[in-house]
Every structure is written in C-alpha cells, then in structure tokens.
Amino acid sequence: MDSQIQQMNAQIQQMAAQHQQMNAQIQQMAAQHQQMTVELRAIQKRLDGHDRMFEALGARFDGLERKVDVGFKNASARHHNGGVTSDSTPLTPMYDVQNGELISDFPADLNELDALEVGRLDSLLRQVGEVPEDREDDKRMQLMAAIGILQRDQPLSLSHRSS
C-alpha cells in the first residue's frame, strides 16, 4: 500500500508541476496578448492618422480639380469674350475662382459693365481672382482685361455710364 501512496504522491506532484507549467504558459500568453493589444492600438492610431491624411489629400485634390476646372472654364469665357465686337454683344459669364460657381449677375454686355458701380466692380474683380485697383476707371479696365476684353472699338467714357 505504501508503494501505491508513493505512486499517487508522485502523480500528484507531477500533476502539480504540470499545473504550474500551464499557469506559467497562461501567464506568458496573457503577457503576449497584452503586448499584441498595445501594438494593435498603435497600429490603429497610425491607420487613423493615415485615414485623416488621405481625407486631407482627397480634399486638396478636389480643390485642385475645381481650380483647374474653373481655370479652364474661365479661359474659355475669356476667349469668347475676346471676340466681342460691340458694346451690346453678349458676354460669356465667368466662374468664381473661390467657390467654382457661375458668377451671378455677371454683366450681360459691355453696356452693363460700363454701368457697374464701384462696389460691384470690386466684387467682380475678386470673383475672377483679381485684386482691385484704386481708381474706378482702372478697375473697369482691369475687369475688362480679366474677362478677356483687351481692345474696344470705342474708348470708355464716364459720360456713357449711368449714375
């Protein structure tokens, strides 16, 4: 019987050793799991940063695409406006360089352009990407050049403008 007890004690000690070994492995696995969790969080942060970067790049690309599109449309409008032969010939409207939208109440022809007040001249100049000059006549000439009117049959006269 003593031999059976000794054999059982040996088995119990062996099981206790296996239990300790399993506990050590579980603790090691828990530490590895913890380390992997930390690394995964760091990777997630980097991915979030990349997502924000790609969103910002997408927005910049959209902005550049809009600028190129507006630039092309305005170049086409300038080309058409360059062929204006009289004060009543319709002007091709241009697009706002800031928002890409067609400029509302763009002058229909040179007669309307001549009648524009200073505040509206300033606004139109900014919308086509120009910094307004100081004098009214200079602003009017600047706007004509900006929209493609480089030469005019009849010089601009203050007496032709409505007050």
Coordinates of N, CA and C in Angstrom, one line a residue:
M1 N 0.8 -1.2 0.0 CA 0.0 0.0 0.0 C 0.9 1.3 0.0
D2 N 2.0 1.2 0.7 CA 2.9 2.3 0.7 C 3.3 2.7 -0.7
S3 N 3.5 1.7 -1.5 CA 4.0 1.9 -2.8 C 2.9 2.6 -3.7
Q4 N 1.7 2.3 -3.4 CA 0.5 2.9 -4.1 C 0.4 4.4 -3.7
I5 N 0.6 4.6 -2.4 CA 0.6 6.0 -1.9 C 1.7 6.8 -2.5
Q6 N 2.9 6.2 -2.5 CA 4.0 6.9 -3.1 C 3.8 7.1 -4.6
Q7 N 3.2 6.2 -5.2 CA 2.9 6.3 -6.7 C 1.9 7.5 -6.8
M8 N 0.9 7.5 -6.0 CA -0.2 8.6 -6.1 C 0.5 9.9 -5.7
N9 N 1.4 10.0 -4.7 CA 2.0 11.2 -4.4 C 2.9 11.7 -5.6
A10 N 3.5 10.8 -6.3 CA 4.4 11.1 -7.4 C 3.5 11.7 -8.5
Q11 N 2.3 11.0 -8.7 CA 1.4 11.5 -9.8 C 0.8 12.9 -9.4
I12 N 0.5 13.1 -8.1 CA 0.0 14.4 -7.7 C 1.1 15.5 -7.9
Q13 N 2.4 15.1 -7.5 CA 3.5 16.1 -7.7 C 3.7 16.4 -9.2
Q14 N 3.5 15.3 -10.0 CA 3.7 15.5 -11.5 C 2.5 16.4 -12.0
M15 N 1.3 16.2 -11.5 CA 0.2 17.0 -11.9 C 0.3 18.4 -11.4
A16 N 0.9 18.6 -10.2 CA 1.1 20.0 -9.7 C 2.2 20.7 -10.5
A17 N 3.2 19.9 -10.9 CA 4.3 20.5 -11.8 C 3.7 20.9 -13.2
Q18 N 2.8 20.0 -13.7 CA 2.1 20.4 -15.0 C 1.2 21.6 -14.8
H19 N 0.5 21.6 -13.7 CA -0.3 22.8 -13.4 C 0.5 24.1 -13.3
Q20 N 1.6 24.0 -12.6 CA 2.5 25.2 -12.6 C 3.0 25.6 -14.0
Q21 N 3.4 24.6 -14.7 CA 3.8 24.8 -16.1 C 2.7 25.4 -16.9
M22 N 1.5 25.0 -16.8 CA 0.4 25.5 -17.6 C 0.1 26.9 -17.1
N23 N 0.2 27.2 -15.8 CA 0.0 28.5 -15.3 C 1.0 29.5 -15.8
A24 N 2.3 29.0 -15.9 CA 3.4 29.9 -16.5 C 3.1 30.1 -17.9
Q25 N 2.6 29.1 -18.7 CA 2.3 29.3 -20.1 C 1.1 30.3 -20.3
I26 N 0.1 30.2 -19.4 CA -1.0 31.1 -19.5 C -0.6 32.5 -19.2
Q27 N 0.3 32.7 -18.2 CA 0.8 34.0 -17.9 C 1.6 34.6 -19.0
Q28 N 2.4 33.7 -19.7 CA 3.2 34.1 -20.8 C 2.2 34.5 -22.0
M29 N 1.2 33.7 -22.2 CA 0.2 34.0 -23.2 C -0.5 35.3 -22.9
A30 N -0.9 35.5 -21.7 CA -1.6 36.8 -21.3 C -0.7 38.0 -21.5
A31 N 0.6 37.8 -21.2 CA 1.6 38.9 -21.5 C 1.7 39.2 -23.0
Q32 N 1.8 38.1 -23.8 CA 1.8 38.3 -25.2 C 0.5 38.9 -25.7
H33 N -0.6 38.5 -25.2 CA -1.9 39.1 -25.6 C -1.9 40.6 -25.3
Q34 N -1.4 40.9 -24.1 CA -1.3 42.4 -23.7 C -0.4 43.1 -24.6
Q35 N 0.7 42.6 -25.0 CA 1.7 43.2 -25.9 C 1.0 43.4 -27.3
M36 N 0.3 42.4 -27.7 CA -0.3 42.4 -29.0 C -1.4 43.5 -29.0
T37 N -2.1 43.6 -27.9 CA -3.2 44.6 -27.8 C -2.6 46.0 -27.9
V38 N -1.5 46.2 -27.2 CA -0.8 47.5 -27.3 C -0.3 47.8 -28.7
E39 N 0.3 46.8 -29.3 CA 0.7 47.0 -30.7 C -0.4 47.3 -31.7
L40 N -1.5 46.5 -31.5 CA -2.7 46.8 -32.3 C -3.3 48.2 -32.2
R41 N -3.3 48.6 -30.9 CA -3.8 50.0 -30.7 C -2.9 51.0 -31.4
A42 N -1.6 50.8 -31.3 CA -0.6 51.7 -32.0 C -0.8 51.6 -33.5
I43 N -1.0 50.5 -34.1 CA -1.3 50.3 -35.5 C -2.6 51.0 -35.8
Q44 N -3.6 50.9 -35.0 CA -4.9 51.5 -35.3 C -4.8 53.1 -35.3
K45 N -3.9 53.6 -34.3 CA -3.7 55.0 -34.3 C -3.0 55.5 -35.6
R46 N -2.0 54.7 -36.1 CA -1.4 55.1 -37.3 C -2.3 55.0 -38.5
L47 N -3.2 54.0 -38.5 CA -4.2 53.9 -39.6 C -5.1 55.0 -39.5
D48 N -5.6 55.4 -38.3 CA -6.4 56.6 -38.2 C -5.8 57.8 -38.7
G49 N -4.5 58.0 -38.4 CA -3.7 59.1 -39.0 C -3.6 59.1 -40.5
H50 N -3.4 57.9 -41.0 CA -3.4 57.7 -42.5 C -4.7 58.1 -43.1
D51 N -5.8 57.6 -42.4 CA -7.2 58.0 -42.9 C -7.3 59.5 -43.0
R52 N -7.0 60.1 -41.9 CA -7.1 61.6 -41.9 C -6.2 62.2 -43.0
M53 N -5.0 61.7 -43.2 CA -4.1 62.2 -44.2 C -4.7 62.0 -45.6
F54 N -5.3 60.8 -45.9 CA -5.9 60.6 -47.2 C -7.2 61.4 -47.4
E55 N -7.9 61.7 -46.3 CA -9.1 62.6 -46.4 C -8.6 64.0 -46.8
A56 N -7.5 64.4 -46.1 CA -7.0 65.8 -46.4 C -6.4 65.8 -47.8
L57 N -5.7 64.8 -48.3 CA -5.3 64.8 -49.6 C -6.4 64.7 -50.6
G58 N -7.5 64.0 -50.3 CA -8.6 64.0 -51.2 C -9.3 65.4 -51.3
A59 N -9.3 66.1 -50.2 CA -9.9 67.4 -50.2 C -9.0 68.4 -51.0
R60 N -7.7 68.2 -50.8 CA -6.8 69.1 -51.6 C -6.9 68.7 -53.1
F61 N -7.0 67.5 -53.4 CA -7.2 67.1 -54.8 C -8.5 67.6 -55.4
D62 N -9.5 67.5 -54.6 CA -10.8 68.1 -55.1 C -10.7 69.6 -55.3
G63 N -10.0 70.3 -54.4 CA -9.8 71.7 -54.6 C -9.0 72.0 -55.8
L64 N -7.9 71.3 -56.0 CA -7.1 71.5 -57.2 C -7.9 71.2 -58.5
E65 N -8.7 70.1 -58.4 CA -9.5 69.8 -59.6 C -10.5 70.9 -59.9
R66 N -11.1 71.5 -58.8 CA -12.0 72.6 -59.0 C -11.3 73.8 -59.6
K67 N -10.1 74.1 -59.1 CA -9.4 75.2 -59.6 C -9.0 75.0 -61.1
V68 N -8.6 73.8 -61.5 CA -8.3 73.6 -62.9 C -9.5 73.7 -63.7
D69 N -10.6 73.1 -63.2 CA -11.9 73.2 -64.0 C -12.3 74.6 -64.2
V70 N -12.3 75.4 -63.1 CA -12.7 76.8 -63.1 C -11.7 77.6 -64.1
G71 N -10.4 77.3 -63.9 CA -9.5 78.0 -64.8 C -9.7 77.7 -66.3
F72 N -10.1 76.4 -66.6 CA -10.4 76.1 -68.0 C -11.7 76.8 -68.4
K73 N -12.7 76.8 -67.6 CA -14.0 77.4 -68.0 C -13.7 78.9 -68.2
N74 N -13.0 79.5 -67.3 CA -12.7 81.0 -67.4 C -11.9 81.3 -68.6
A75 N -10.9 80.4 -68.9 CA -10.1 80.7 -70.1 C -11.0 80.6 -71.4
S76 N -11.9 79.7 -71.4 CA -12.8 79.6 -72.5 C -13.7 80.8 -72.6
A77 N -14.2 81.3 -71.4 CA -15.0 82.5 -71.4 C -14.2 83.7 -71.9
R78 N -12.9 83.8 -71.4 CA -12.1 84.9 -71.9 C -11.9 84.9 -73.4
H79 N -11.7 83.7 -73.9 CA -11.5 83.5 -75.4 C -12.8 84.0 -76.1
H80 N -14.0 83.6 -75.6 CA -15.2 84.0 -76.3 C -15.4 85.5 -76.1
N81 N -15.1 86.1 -75.0 CA -15.3 87.5 -74.7 C -14.3 88.3 -75.5
G82 N -13.1 87.7 -75.9 CA -12.1 88.4 -76.7 C -12.7 88.7 -78.1
G83 N -13.7 88.0 -78.5 CA -14.3 88.2 -79.8 C -15.5 89.2 -79.8
V84 N -15.7 89.8 -78.7 CA -16.8 90.8 -78.6 C -16.5 92.0 -79.5
T85 N -17.5 92.3 -80.3 CA -17.2 93.4 -81.3 C -18.0 94.7 -81.1
S86 N -19.0 94.6 -80.2 CA -19.7 95.8 -79.9 C -20.2 95.8 -78.4
D87 N -20.6 97.0 -78.0 CA -21.0 97.1 -76.6 C -22.2 96.3 -76.2
S88 N -23.0 95.9 -77.2 CA -24.2 95.2 -77.0 C -24.1 93.7 -77.2
T89 N -22.9 93.3 -77.7 CA -22.6 91.8 -77.9 C -22.6 91.1 -76.5
P90 N -23.3 90.0 -76.4 CA -23.4 89.3 -75.1 C -22.0 88.8 -74.7
L91 N -21.7 89.0 -73.4 CA -20.5 88.5 -72.8 C -20.8 87.1 -72.3
T92 N -19.7 86.3 -72.3 CA -19.8 84.9 -71.7 C -19.4 85.0 -70.2
P93 N -20.4 84.6 -69.3 CA -20.1 84.8 -67.9 C -18.9 83.9 -67.5
M94 N -18.3 84.3 -66.4 CA -17.2 83.6 -65.8 C -17.6 82.9 -64.5
Y95 N -16.7 82.1 -64.0 CA -16.9 81.4 -62.7 C -16.1 82.0 -61.6
D96 N -16.6 82.0 -60.4 CA -16.0 82.5 -59.2 C -14.8 81.6 -58.9
V97 N -13.6 82.1 -58.8 CA -12.4 81.3 -58.5 C -12.4 80.7 -57.1
Q98 N -13.2 81.3 -56.2 CA -13.2 80.8 -54.8 C -14.1 79.6 -54.7
N99 N -15.3 79.7 -55.2 CA -16.3 78.6 -55.0 C -16.6 77.8 -56.2
G100 N -16.1 78.2 -57.4 CA -16.3 77.4 -58.6 C -17.7 77.6 -59.2
E101 N -18.5 78.5 -58.7 CA -19.9 78.7 -59.2 C -19.9 79.8 -60.3
L102 N -20.9 79.7 -61.2 CA -21.0 80.7 -62.2 C -21.3 82.0 -61.4
I103 N -20.7 83.1 -61.8 CA -20.9 84.4 -61.2 C -22.3 84.9 -61.4
S104 N -23.0 85.1 -60.4 CA -24.4 85.6 -60.5 C -24.3 87.1 -61.0
D105 N -25.3 87.5 -61.7 CA -25.4 88.8 -62.2 C -24.2 89.4 -62.9
F106 N -23.5 88.5 -63.6 CA -22.4 88.9 -64.4 C -22.9 89.8 -65.5
P107 N -22.2 90.9 -65.8 CA -22.7 91.8 -66.8 C -23.0 91.1 -68.2
A108 N -24.2 91.4 -68.7 CA -24.6 90.7 -69.9 C -23.8 91.2 -71.1
D109 N -23.4 92.5 -71.1 CA -22.6 93.0 -72.2 C -21.8 94.2 -71.7
L110 N -21.1 94.8 -72.6 CA -20.2 95.9 -72.2 C -21.0 97.1 -71.7
N111 N -22.2 97.3 -72.2 CA -23.1 98.4 -71.7 C -23.3 98.2 -70.2
E112 N -23.7 97.0 -69.8 CA -23.9 96.7 -68.4 C -22.6 96.9 -67.6
L113 N -21.5 96.4 -68.2 CA -20.2 96.6 -67.5 C -19.9 98.0 -67.2
D114 N -20.2 98.9 -68.2 CA -19.9 100.3 -68.1 C -20.8 100.9 -67.0
A115 N -22.0 100.3 -66.7 CA -22.9 100.9 -65.7 C -22.7 100.4 -64.3
L116 N -21.7 99.4 -64.1 CA -21.5 98.9 -62.8 C -21.0 99.9 -61.8
E117 N -21.4 99.8 -60.6 CA -20.9 100.7 -59.6 C -19.6 100.2 -59.0
V118 N -18.9 101.0 -58.3 CA -17.6 100.6 -57.8 C -17.6 99.4 -56.9
G119 N -18.6 99.3 -56.0 CA -18.7 98.1 -55.2 C -18.8 96.8 -55.9
R120 N -19.6 96.9 -57.0 CA -19.9 95.7 -57.8 C -18.6 95.4 -58.6
L121 N -17.9 96.4 -59.1 CA -16.6 96.2 -59.8 C -15.7 95.5 -58.9
D122 N -15.5 95.9 -57.7 CA -14.6 95.3 -56.7 C -15.0 93.8 -56.5
S123 N -16.2 93.6 -56.3 CA -16.7 92.2 -56.1 C -16.4 91.3 -57.3
L124 N -16.7 91.8 -58.5 CA -16.4 91.0 -59.7 C -15.0 90.8 -59.9
L125 N -14.1 91.8 -59.6 CA -12.7 91.6 -59.7 C -12.2 90.5 -58.8
R126 N -12.7 90.5 -57.5 CA -12.3 89.5 -56.6 C -12.8 88.1 -57.0
Q127 N -14.0 88.0 -57.6 CA -14.6 86.8 -58.0 C -13.8 86.1 -59.2
V128 N -13.2 87.0 -60.0 CA -12.4 86.5 -61.1 C -10.9 86.4 -60.7
G129 N -10.6 86.6 -59.4 CA -9.2 86.4 -58.9 C -8.3 87.6 -59.0
E130 N -8.8 88.7 -59.1 CA -8.0 90.0 -59.2 C -8.1 90.8 -57.9
V131 N -7.0 91.5 -57.6 CA -7.0 92.5 -56.5 C -7.4 93.8 -57.2
P132 N -8.5 94.4 -56.7 CA -9.0 95.7 -57.4 C -8.0 96.8 -57.3
E133 N -7.9 97.5 -58.4 CA -7.0 98.8 -58.5 C -7.7 99.8 -57.6
D134 N -7.1 101.0 -57.5 CA -7.6 102.0 -56.6 C -8.7 102.9 -57.4
R135 N -8.4 103.3 -58.6 CA -9.3 104.2 -59.3 C -10.3 103.5 -60.0
E136 N -11.5 104.1 -60.1 CA -12.7 103.4 -60.8 C -12.4 103.1 -62.2
D137 N -11.8 104.0 -63.0 CA -11.5 103.7 -64.4 C -10.5 102.6 -64.5
D138 N -9.5 102.5 -63.6 CA -8.6 101.4 -63.6 C -9.2 100.1 -63.3
K139 N -10.2 100.1 -62.4 CA -10.9 98.9 -62.0 C -11.7 98.4 -63.2
R140 N -12.4 99.3 -63.9 CA -13.2 98.9 -65.1 C -12.3 98.3 -66.2
M141 N -11.1 99.0 -66.4 CA -10.2 98.4 -67.4 C -9.6 97.1 -67.0
Q142 N -9.3 97.0 -65.7 CA -8.8 95.7 -65.1 C -9.8 94.6 -65.3
L143 N -11.1 94.9 -65.0 CA -12.2 93.9 -65.2 C -12.3 93.5 -66.6
M144 N -12.2 94.5 -67.5 CA -12.3 94.1 -68.9 C -11.2 93.2 -69.4
A145 N -10.0 93.5 -68.9 CA -8.8 92.6 -69.3 C -9.0 91.3 -68.6
A146 N -9.5 91.2 -67.4 CA -9.7 89.9 -66.7 C -10.7 89.0 -67.3
I147 N -11.7 89.6 -68.0 CA -12.7 88.8 -68.6 C -12.5 88.6 -70.1
G148 N -11.3 89.1 -70.6 CA -10.9 88.8 -72.0 C -11.1 90.0 -73.0
I149 N -11.6 91.1 -72.5 CA -11.8 92.3 -73.4 C -10.5 93.0 -73.4
L150 N -9.7 92.9 -74.4 CA -8.4 93.6 -74.5 C -8.4 94.8 -75.3
Q151 N -9.3 94.9 -76.2 CA -9.4 96.1 -77.1 C -10.9 96.4 -77.3
R152 N -11.1 97.7 -77.4 CA -12.5 98.1 -77.6 C -12.6 99.1 -78.7
D153 N -13.6 99.0 -79.6 CA -13.7 99.9 -80.7 C -13.8 101.4 -80.2
Q154 N -14.6 101.6 -79.2 CA -14.9 102.9 -78.7 C -14.4 103.0 -77.2
P155 N -13.5 104.0 -76.9 CA -13.0 104.1 -75.6 C -14.1 104.4 -74.5
L156 N -13.8 103.9 -73.4 CA -14.8 104.0 -72.3 C -14.9 105.5 -71.9
S157 N -16.1 106.0 -71.7 CA -16.3 107.4 -71.3 C -17.2 107.4 -70.1
L158 N -16.8 108.3 -69.2 CA -17.6 108.4 -67.9 C -19.0 108.9 -68.3
S159 N -19.2 109.6 -69.3 CA -20.5 110.2 -69.7 C -21.4 109.1 -70.2
H160 N -20.9 108.0 -70.6 CA -21.8 106.9 -71.1 C -22.4 106.0 -69.9
R161 N -21.8 106.2 -68.7 CA -22.2 105.3 -67.6 C -23.4 105.9 -66.9
S162 N -24.3 105.1 -66.4 CA -25.4 105.6 -65.7 C -25.0 105.8 -64.2
S163 N -25.6 106.7 -63.6 CA -25.2 107.1 -62.2 C -25.9 106.3 -61.2

